Short mmCIF file of C-alpha atoms in Angstrom, two decimals:
data_model
loop_
_atom_site.label_atom_id
_atom_site.label_comp_id
_atom_site.label_asym_id
_atom_site.label_seq_id
_atom_site.Cartn_x
_atom_site.Cartn_y
_atom_site.Cartn_z
CA MET A 580 0.00 0.00 0.00
CA ILE A 581 1.10 3.51 -0.75
CA ILE A 582 -1.17 4.82 2.03
CA ALA A 583 -2.20 3.16 5.29
CA ASN A 584 -4.54 0.19 4.83
CA TRP A 585 -7.27 1.79 6.94
CA GLN A 586 -7.14 4.93 4.76
CA TRP A 587 -7.46 2.83 1.63
CA ARG A 588 -10.45 0.98 3.06
CA LEU A 589 -12.04 4.25 4.14
CA LEU A 590 -11.57 5.59 0.63
CA ALA A 591 -13.34 2.52 -0.75
CA VAL A 592 -16.22 2.98 1.68
CA CYS A 593 -16.54 6.68 0.78
CA LEU A 594 -16.54 5.87 -2.95
CA ILE A 595 -19.25 3.25 -2.45
CA GLU A 596 -21.28 5.55 -0.23
CA LYS A 597 -21.14 8.23 -2.93
CA VAL A 598 -22.73 5.81 -5.42
CA GLY A 599 -25.77 5.53 -3.16
CA ILE A 600 -28.09 2.78 -2.03
CA GLY A 601 -29.87 1.06 -4.89
CA HIS A 602 -27.54 2.48 -7.52
CA LYS A 603 -24.80 0.75 -9.44
CA VAL A 604 -21.44 1.72 -10.85
CA ARG A 605 -18.98 0.03 -13.14
CA LEU A 606 -16.61 -2.06 -11.08
CA ARG A 607 -13.71 -0.73 -13.13
CA CYS A 608 -14.54 2.85 -12.07
CA ILE A 609 -14.13 1.98 -8.37
CA ALA A 610 -11.11 -0.26 -9.02
CA ASP A 611 -9.25 2.42 -11.00
CA LYS A 612 -9.57 4.87 -8.11
CA LEU A 613 -8.36 2.29 -5.59
CA PHE A 614 -5.49 1.03 -7.81
CA THR A 615 -3.78 4.38 -7.40
CA TYR A 616 -2.91 3.54 -3.80
CA VAL A 617 -1.77 -0.08 -4.23
CA ALA A 618 1.83 -0.79 -5.12
CA GLY A 619 2.59 -3.68 -7.44
CA ASN A 620 1.52 -4.95 -10.81
CA ASP A 621 -2.06 -4.84 -12.13
CA ARG A 622 -2.75 -8.45 -11.19
CA PHE A 623 -1.75 -7.84 -7.57
CA ARG A 624 -3.72 -4.57 -7.43
CA TRP A 625 -6.84 -6.23 -8.81
CA ARG A 626 -6.53 -9.07 -6.28
CA GLN A 627 -6.42 -6.58 -3.38
CA VAL A 628 -9.45 -4.65 -4.65
CA LYS A 629 -11.36 -7.88 -5.27
CA LYS A 630 -10.63 -9.15 -1.74
CA LEU A 631 -11.96 -5.92 -0.24
CA LEU A 632 -15.09 -5.91 -2.40
CA ASP A 633 -15.73 -9.60 -1.75
CA SER A 634 -15.59 -8.87 1.97
CA LEU A 635 -18.10 -6.03 1.62
CA GLN A 636 -20.35 -8.29 -0.43
CA GLN A 637 -20.21 -11.08 2.19
CA GLN A 638 -21.29 -8.54 4.79
CA GLY A 639 -24.27 -7.54 2.64
CA TYR A 640 -23.28 -3.97 1.83
CA ILE A 641 -22.73 -4.42 -1.91
CA PHE A 642 -23.56 -6.90 -4.64
CA LEU A 643 -21.10 -7.67 -7.43
CA GLN A 644 -22.72 -8.62 -10.70
CA GLY A 645 -20.60 -8.94 -13.80
CA ASP A 646 -18.92 -5.62 -14.49
CA TYR A 647 -21.03 -3.75 -11.95
CA LEU A 648 -21.14 -3.05 -8.24
CA CYS A 649 -24.58 -2.39 -6.73
CA VAL A 650 -24.88 -0.71 -3.33
CA LEU A 651 -27.34 -2.59 -1.09
CA SER A 652 -26.99 -0.72 2.20
CA GLU A 653 -24.95 1.90 3.99
CA LEU A 654 -21.99 0.88 6.03
CA PRO A 655 -22.35 1.73 9.71
CA TRP A 656 -20.67 4.84 11.04
CA PHE A 657 -20.10 5.04 14.77
CA ILE A 658 -20.26 8.30 16.70
CA SER A 659 -17.85 7.09 19.35
CA LEU A 660 -15.23 4.44 19.96
CA ALA A 661 -17.37 3.08 22.80
CA GLY A 662 -20.29 2.58 20.41
CA LYS A 663 -18.09 0.73 17.96
CA LEU A 664 -16.60 -1.48 20.65
CA ASP A 665 -20.07 -2.35 21.96
CA LYS A 666 -21.15 -3.45 18.48
CA VAL A 667 -17.98 -5.49 17.90
CA ARG A 668 -18.19 -7.21 21.27
CA LYS A 669 -21.82 -8.24 20.69
CA LYS A 670 -20.81 -10.36 17.66
#
């Protein structure tokens, strides 16, 4: 990574949030923006983006269909660290 991993993931979340619930975007559009911050060859970059998007799909936030990414729901934002820790501990 050229930037911290958490920053890269936050960028991905912000890009997806900008698309909006119920809307879709070309997967390549999101990937191209994320590639900028991943060092390595195109194959490695694509693998990293795909792993992140697969994770978001497994959690039910997005749906990957062919060349498109569809936003199913917003990702949760926590007002405080305590709120986040409570949610994580309840899992």
